[in-house]
Amino acid sequence: MRAESNGTSRNILCVFPRYTSSFGTFEYAYPLTDGVRAFMPPQGLLLLAAYLPKEWQVKFVDENLRPATEEEFEWAEVVFVSGMHIQRQHMNDICRRAHEFDLPVALGGPSVSACPDYYPSFDYLHVGELGDATNELLEILSRDISRPEEQVVLTTKDRVPMTEFPIPAYELADVKKYFLGSIQYSSGCPYQCEFCDIPGLYGRNPRLKSPEQIIAELDRLRECGMTDTVYFVDDNFIGNRKAALDLLPHLIEWQKKTGYVVRLACEATLNIAKRPEILEKMREAYFITIFCGIETPDPDALKAMQKDHNMMVPILEGVRTINSYGMEVVSGIIMGLDTDKANTADALLAFVEESQIPLLTINLLQALPKTPLWDRLEREGRLIQDDDGRDSNVNFLLPYDDVVASWKHAMGVAYEPEKVFARFQYQCDHTYPHRLKMPVPDEMKTWPNIRRGLVMLRNIFWKVGVLGNYRRVFWKFALGRIKRGDLEGLIGCTMIAHHLITFARAASSGEQNASNYSLRLREAAVPAE
């Protein structure tokens, strides 16, 4: 499905802003790869690019790869931007640069949809998802591309059904330079966790694409060169369990047809552990990782944040169950909760040790607009909106400096090299063996793919094994994988471990934000060149 043009032609420049340095974008792993420079292709802008009238010309620039050039701004008639809160500083910078060329700039995406007042400089604000506001914006631009005298805010009331979404314009993105591929099956989540803005932004009744759309998107990603892991960016992959069960046989058939070259990953609530019929099919479809928002091992805290569904199965039992299907668990953890105590960091570290989860994104609590948490803290007078020197906008019940110190301590200890590699060794011994066993497909035996593996091994051996300051720990792990002929495990685990160790060291010394949503914005660790 495309929008109508009413006969006009426009030059549209879609610019995706840089991320500030983040625990979850793996930028410290990029130098160990064969040319990866960014995290995932952005779904929103690529979807919009595919939706634009076919007569309109589109260029796409991801500034995590390189900055938009003067020539591109000179070519453009309109600039489209989208992003998340962590990209706020860079979104505003793109707007400033576009205005130097007197170009109108339209902003959409999750950040502006939640906080339109963050972006007073943009000419058009698109609040909400693809829908009637999008069509209205395109109609305006088809008539007039001069900058409006004052900001225009357009809010979606009637959304385009996801079954009518076009395939995102993956061909505009250099997908080989991304750490992960991205794909979206559903939008929305039925749960109402206190801190989460997903229900407020996208609704509690998950909306879905058809399985045929997903297969077509996977085919397009493959045509564009994506051969690694594809991440389902759904808010909750099992938000509609029946739909997930309907999709999985199609994914299994596609994997069999293509030779299981692509691995899959997703986000899901921990209660997926109670659904063996889903986990078995996910294993057969070659899902290898599930991100679960565990948030905290404290039952009292889970009740307070309305995340009781995490207690439908004991947390450690749930993690072990998921591992038994060959899927590694990645976890989100929040510190600074009202239920936290002086020993919360130590309790968290004990949980890390018991669970053997290698990667946990440990964040300070941040109140987001359109969440029950925001509303409650606003009533209690505990929102701090003017101090951008803090890593959180929450007035904690414990002293702020103590909470930050606890976070730094947890990061420093959890990501000591010995501990990180021990947890990955556990996964190698107890999780990965449960994955599907299949012969190496012919596509993986080609010289370009072999060369790619050799480049990554060279980078790892030199930058970690020779120059790294945790060489002994690395070689103990690496030699074990080499003896078992597990070069894939060696490469994959080491890349992630190196990022975790490097980022955590910076975090412990105060050089990184304690929240992915912090207004205390810093420059990206890996700037675009």
PDB file of N, CA and C in Angstrom, residues 129-130 159-163 165 184-189 198-199 201-210 234-236 239-240 243:
ATOM      1  N   GLU A 129       1.016   6.661  15.037  1.00  0.00           N
ATOM      2  CA  GLU A 129       1.504   5.725  14.030  1.00  0.00           C
ATOM      3  C   GLU A 129       1.045   6.115  12.623  1.00  0.00           C
ATOM      4  N   LEU A 130       1.452   5.303  11.657  1.00  0.00           N
ATOM      5  CA  LEU A 130       1.071   5.509  10.270  1.00  0.00           C
ATOM      6  C   LEU A 130      -0.454   5.544  10.155  1.00  0.00           C
ATOM      7  N   ARG A 159      -5.544   4.661  12.324  1.00  0.00           N
ATOM      8  CA  ARG A 159      -4.281   4.043  11.933  1.00  0.00           C
ATOM      9  C   ARG A 159      -4.464   3.153  10.702  1.00  0.00           C
ATOM     10  N   VAL A 160      -3.438   3.085   9.871  1.00  0.00           N
ATOM     11  CA  VAL A 160      -3.424   2.130   8.765  1.00  0.00           C
ATOM     12  C   VAL A 160      -3.305   0.730   9.362  1.00  0.00           C
ATOM     13  N   PRO A 161      -4.175  -0.201   9.010  1.00  0.00           N
ATOM     14  CA  PRO A 161      -4.043  -1.570   9.528  1.00  0.00           C
ATOM     15  C   PRO A 161      -2.673  -2.147   9.167  1.00  0.00           C
ATOM     16  N   MET A 162      -2.073  -2.882  10.086  1.00  0.00           N
ATOM     17  CA  MET A 162      -0.751  -3.425   9.819  1.00  0.00           C
ATOM     18  C   MET A 162      -0.772  -4.410   8.657  1.00  0.00           C
ATOM     19  N   THR A 163      -1.938  -5.009   8.393  1.00  0.00           N
ATOM     20  CA  THR A 163      -2.051  -5.908   7.245  1.00  0.00           C
ATOM     21  C   THR A 163      -1.915  -5.161   5.924  1.00  0.00           C
ATOM     22  N   PHE A 165       0.363  -2.566   5.661  1.00  0.00           N
ATOM     23  CA  PHE A 165       1.697  -1.946   5.637  1.00  0.00           C
ATOM     24  C   PHE A 165       2.482  -2.447   4.425  1.00  0.00           C
ATOM     25  N   GLN A 184       9.119  -6.206  12.143  1.00  0.00           N
ATOM     26  CA  GLN A 184       8.026  -6.003  13.091  1.00  0.00           C
ATOM     27  C   GLN A 184       6.830  -6.831  12.670  1.00  0.00           C
ATOM     28  N   TYR A 185       6.303  -7.633  13.627  1.00  0.00           N
ATOM     29  CA  TYR A 185       5.118  -8.449  13.385  1.00  0.00           C
ATOM     30  C   TYR A 185       3.873  -7.829  14.014  1.00  0.00           C
ATOM     31  N   SER A 186       4.037  -7.264  15.218  1.00  0.00           N
ATOM     32  CA  SER A 186       2.876  -6.743  15.939  1.00  0.00           C
ATOM     33  C   SER A 186       3.215  -5.426  16.612  1.00  0.00           C
ATOM     34  N   SER A 187       2.184  -4.734  17.071  1.00  0.00           N
ATOM     35  CA  SER A 187       2.363  -3.491  17.819  1.00  0.00           C
ATOM     36  C   SER A 187       1.355  -3.461  18.958  1.00  0.00           C
ATOM     37  N   GLY A 188       1.833  -3.098  20.156  1.00  0.00           N
ATOM     38  CA  GLY A 188       0.963  -3.064  21.327  1.00  0.00           C
ATOM     39  C   GLY A 188       1.263  -4.210  22.279  1.00  0.00           C
ATOM     40  N   CYS A 189       0.814  -4.054  23.530  1.00  0.00           N
ATOM     41  CA  CYS A 189       1.053  -5.076  24.555  1.00  0.00           C
ATOM     42  C   CYS A 189      -0.124  -5.076  25.529  1.00  0.00           C
ATOM     43  N   ILE A 198       4.378   1.679  26.352  1.00  0.00           N
ATOM     44  CA  ILE A 198       3.874   0.989  25.162  1.00  0.00           C
ATOM     45  C   ILE A 198       2.344   0.984  25.099  1.00  0.00           C
ATOM     46  N   PRO A 199       1.625   0.592  26.179  1.00  0.00           N
ATOM     47  CA  PRO A 199       0.149   0.609  26.083  1.00  0.00           C
ATOM     48  C   PRO A 199      -0.398   2.008  25.795  1.00  0.00           C
ATOM     49  N   LEU A 201       1.098   4.418  24.120  1.00  0.00           N
ATOM     50  CA  LEU A 201       1.432   4.847  22.767  1.00  0.00           C
ATOM     51  C   LEU A 201       0.759   3.987  21.696  1.00  0.00           C
ATOM     52  N   TYR A 202       0.734   2.677  21.912  1.00  0.00           N
ATOM     53  CA  TYR A 202       0.344   1.760  20.846  1.00  0.00           C
ATOM     54  C   TYR A 202      -0.851   0.862  21.187  1.00  0.00           C
ATOM     55  N   GLY A 203      -1.353   0.969  22.417  1.00  0.00           N
ATOM     56  CA  GLY A 203      -2.552   0.223  22.757  1.00  0.00           C
ATOM     57  C   GLY A 203      -2.268  -1.113  23.427  1.00  0.00           C
ATOM     58  N   ARG A 204      -3.320  -1.666  24.033  1.00  0.00           N
ATOM     59  CA  ARG A 204      -3.200  -2.939  24.761  1.00  0.00           C
ATOM     60  C   ARG A 204      -3.625  -4.135  23.919  1.00  0.00           C
ATOM     61  N   ASN A 205      -4.271  -3.881  22.797  1.00  0.00           N
ATOM     62  CA  ASN A 205      -4.700  -4.981  21.933  1.00  0.00           C
ATOM     63  C   ASN A 205      -3.726  -5.079  20.763  1.00  0.00           C
ATOM     64  N   PRO A 206      -2.799  -6.036  20.785  1.00  0.00           N
ATOM     65  CA  PRO A 206      -1.779  -6.092  19.737  1.00  0.00           C
ATOM     66  C   PRO A 206      -2.389  -6.186  18.343  1.00  0.00           C
ATOM     67  N   ARG A 207      -1.887  -5.331  17.455  1.00  0.00           N
ATOM     68  CA  ARG A 207      -2.267  -5.374  16.051  1.00  0.00           C
ATOM     69  C   ARG A 207      -1.179  -6.101  15.273  1.00  0.00           C
ATOM     70  N   LEU A 208      -1.554  -6.763  14.189  1.00  0.00           N
ATOM     71  CA  LEU A 208      -0.665  -7.748  13.580  1.00  0.00           C
ATOM     72  C   LEU A 208      -0.542  -7.591  12.079  1.00  0.00           C
ATOM     73  N   LYS A 209       0.626  -7.973  11.566  1.00  0.00           N
ATOM     74  CA  LYS A 209       0.780  -8.240  10.141  1.00  0.00           C
ATOM     75  C   LYS A 209       0.401  -9.699   9.892  1.00  0.00           C
ATOM     76  N   SER A 210       0.219 -10.038   8.648  1.00  0.00           N
ATOM     77  CA  SER A 210      -0.060 -11.424   8.308  1.00  0.00           C
ATOM     78  C   SER A 210       1.258 -12.197   8.226  1.00  0.00           C
ATOM     79  N   ASP A 234       8.908  -6.344  18.015  1.00  0.00           N
ATOM     80  CA  ASP A 234       7.597  -6.276  18.659  1.00  0.00           C
ATOM     81  C   ASP A 234       7.752  -5.954  20.139  1.00  0.00           C
ATOM     82  N   ASP A 235       6.780  -5.229  20.678  1.00  0.00           N
ATOM     83  CA  ASP A 235       6.792  -4.911  22.104  1.00  0.00           C
ATOM     84  C   ASP A 235       6.700  -6.186  22.938  1.00  0.00           C
ATOM     85  N   ASN A 236       5.980  -7.177  22.443  1.00  0.00           N
ATOM     86  CA  ASN A 236       5.860  -8.462  23.134  1.00  0.00           C
ATOM     87  C   ASN A 236       5.468  -9.497  22.086  1.00  0.00           C
ATOM     88  N   GLY A 239       2.336 -11.178  22.803  1.00  0.00           N
ATOM     89  CA  GLY A 239       1.213 -10.354  23.230  1.00  0.00           C
ATOM     90  C   GLY A 239      -0.109 -10.954  22.783  1.00  0.00           C
ATOM     91  N   ASN A 240      -0.086 -11.612  21.620  1.00  0.00           N
ATOM     92  CA  ASN A 240      -1.218 -12.400  21.138  1.00  0.00           C
ATOM     93  C   ASN A 240      -0.669 -13.807  20.888  1.00  0.00           C
ATOM     94  N   ALA A 243      -1.716 -15.688  17.712  1.00  0.00           N
ATOM     95  CA  ALA A 243      -1.076 -15.165  16.511  1.00  0.00           C
ATOM     96  C   ALA A 243       0.364 -15.659  16.404  1.00  0.00           C
TER      97      ALA A 243
END
